[in-house]
C-alpha positions in Angstrom: 86.3 118.1 108.8 84.2 116.3 106.8 84.0 119.0 104.4 87.9 118.0 103.5 87.1 114.3 104.1 84.3 115.1 100.7 86.7 117.1 98.9 89.5 114.6 98.6 87.3 111.5 98.1 85.5 113.4 95.1 89.1 114.4 93.8 90.5 110.6 94.5 87.2 109.3 92.8 87.6 111.9 90.2 91.4 111.0 89.2 91.3 106.9 89.3 88.1 107.3 86.8 89.4 109.8 84.5 93.3 108.1 84.0 91.5 104.8 84.3 89.1 106.0 81.5 91.8 107.5 79.6 94.1 105.0 79.8 91.4 102.7 78.2 90.3 104.7 75.8 93.9 105.4 74.4 93.8 101.5 73.4 90.6 100.2 73.4 91.5 97.3 71.4 93.8 96.0 74.8 91.0 96.8 76.7 88.5 95.0 74.9 91.2 91.7 74.9 91.6 92.1 78.3 87.8 91.4 79.0 88.2 88.6 76.5 91.2 87.2 78.8 88.9 87.3 81.8 86.7 84.7 80.5 83.6 86.0 81.9 81.3 87.2 78.7 81.0 85.8 75.3 83.5 86.9 73.0 80.4 89.0 70.9 79.4 91.3 73.8 83.4 92.4 75.2 83.1 95.0 72.8 79.8 96.5 73.9 80.9 95.9 77.4 83.9 97.8 76.8 82.3 100.8 75.5 79.9 100.2 78.1 82.4 100.4 81.1 84.3 103.1 79.4 81.4 105.0 79.1 80.5 104.6 82.7 84.0 105.4 83.7 83.9 109.0 82.2 81.0 109.5 83.2 81.9 108.9 87.1 85.0 111.3 86.4 82.6 113.8 84.8 79.8 113.6 87.6 82.6 114.0 90.0 84.2 117.3 88.2 80.7 118.7 88.2 79.6 117.8 92.0 76.5 119.3 93.6 73.4 117.1 93.0 75.5 114.8 90.7 78.3 114.0 93.3 76.1 111.4 94.9 75.8 109.5 92.0 79.2 109.7 90.7 80.3 108.1 94.1 77.6 105.2 93.7 78.4 104.4 90.4 82.1 104.2 91.2 81.0 101.8 94.1 79.4 99.8 91.3 81.9 99.8 88.7 84.3 98.8 91.6 82.6 95.8 92.8 82.3 94.7 89.4 85.7 94.8 88.8 86.6 93.6 92.1 84.3 90.4 91.3 86.0 90.0 88.3 89.5 90.1 88.8 88.7 87.8 92.0 87.4 85.4 89.1 90.5 85.3 87.5 92.2 84.6 90.6 90.1 81.9 91.2 90.4 80.0 88.3 94.3 81.0 88.1 94.2 82.3 84.6 97.6 84.5 83.9 96.4 87.6 82.3 96.9 91.0 82.9 94.6 93.5 84.6 95.3 96.5 82.0 93.1 99.0 84.5 95.3 102.1 84.3 97.4 101.4 81.2 98.8 98.9 79.2 100.5 95.9 81.3 101.9 92.5 81.0 101.7 91.5 85.0 99.3 89.3 85.5 96.3 90.2 88.2 97.3 89.7 91.5 95.3 90.0 95.1 96.9 93.6 95.3 94.5 94.8 92.5 91.7 93.4 94.2 92.8 95.4 97.5 93.5 98.6 95.2 89.6 98.3 94.2 89.0 97.8 98.1 90.5 100.8 99.3 88.9 102.9 96.2 85.4 101.4 97.1 86.2 102.3 100.9 87.5 106.0 99.0 84.0 106.3 97.6 81.9 105.0 100.8 83.6 107.6 103.0 82.7 110.2 100.3 78.7 108.9 100.6 79.0 109.6 104.1 81.0 112.9 104.2 78.4 113.8 102.1 75.4 113.3 104.2 77.2 115.2 106.9 77.9 118.0 105.0 74.4 118.4 103.2 73.0 121.0 105.5 76.2 123.0 106.0 76.9 126.5 104.2 80.5 126.1 104.7 82.3 125.9 101.8 86.3 125.0 101.3 88.4 128.2 99.9 90.4 128.2 97.1 94.0 127.3 98.7 92.2 124.4 100.6 90.8 122.8 97.4 94.2 123.3 96.2 96.1 121.7 98.9 93.6 118.9 99.5 93.6 118.0 95.6 97.5 117.8 95.7 97.2 115.3 98.7 94.3 113.4 96.9 96.9 113.2 94.0 99.7 111.9 95.6 97.6 109.4 97.1 96.2 108.1 93.9 99.3 108.0 92.6 100.9 106.1 95.5 97.7 103.9 95.9 97.7 102.9 91.9 101.1 101.5 92.1 101.1 100.4 95.2 102.0 97.0 94.0 105.2 98.1 92.6 106.0 99.6 95.8 105.1 96.9 97.7 107.7 94.8 95.3 110.5 97.3 96.1 110.4 96.4 100.0 109.3 92.8 99.6 111.0 91.2 96.8 112.3 87.7 97.2 
């Protein structure tokens, strides 16, 4: 069971960060503007911060894809980035700023508590990956191709739903 959990968490974290990094890389100026809108850094540092975050996001996805000894650093870097993102999002909410997150592509919807909870879910997934990794370190068992494909399919569907959770919730909880 731990092998499935590890594979699931690995794919989820890899997909989340590759989708996030590609969407930001396609419109780096929009991502830089988002950092400016958060009002947490001097304007002179926002370009460097945007590139740094983008590189770190690509690193998480790449390390997750490589696996092996790079899997734990991938999960740990993901947790650090997600904690930073949660802090920034919470700061925006506390200061009642109306700015979009642009976490997974260009959006005009202002940040909500749902964005923070989405990241908390991904943090829990990365933590689950760390735990599963420790459980499976001494095992010689591996998942087969079919098992990997089914686990990856489940992880992909989970990521698609979790990223769009806010919009899905609005369908059922409209005013």
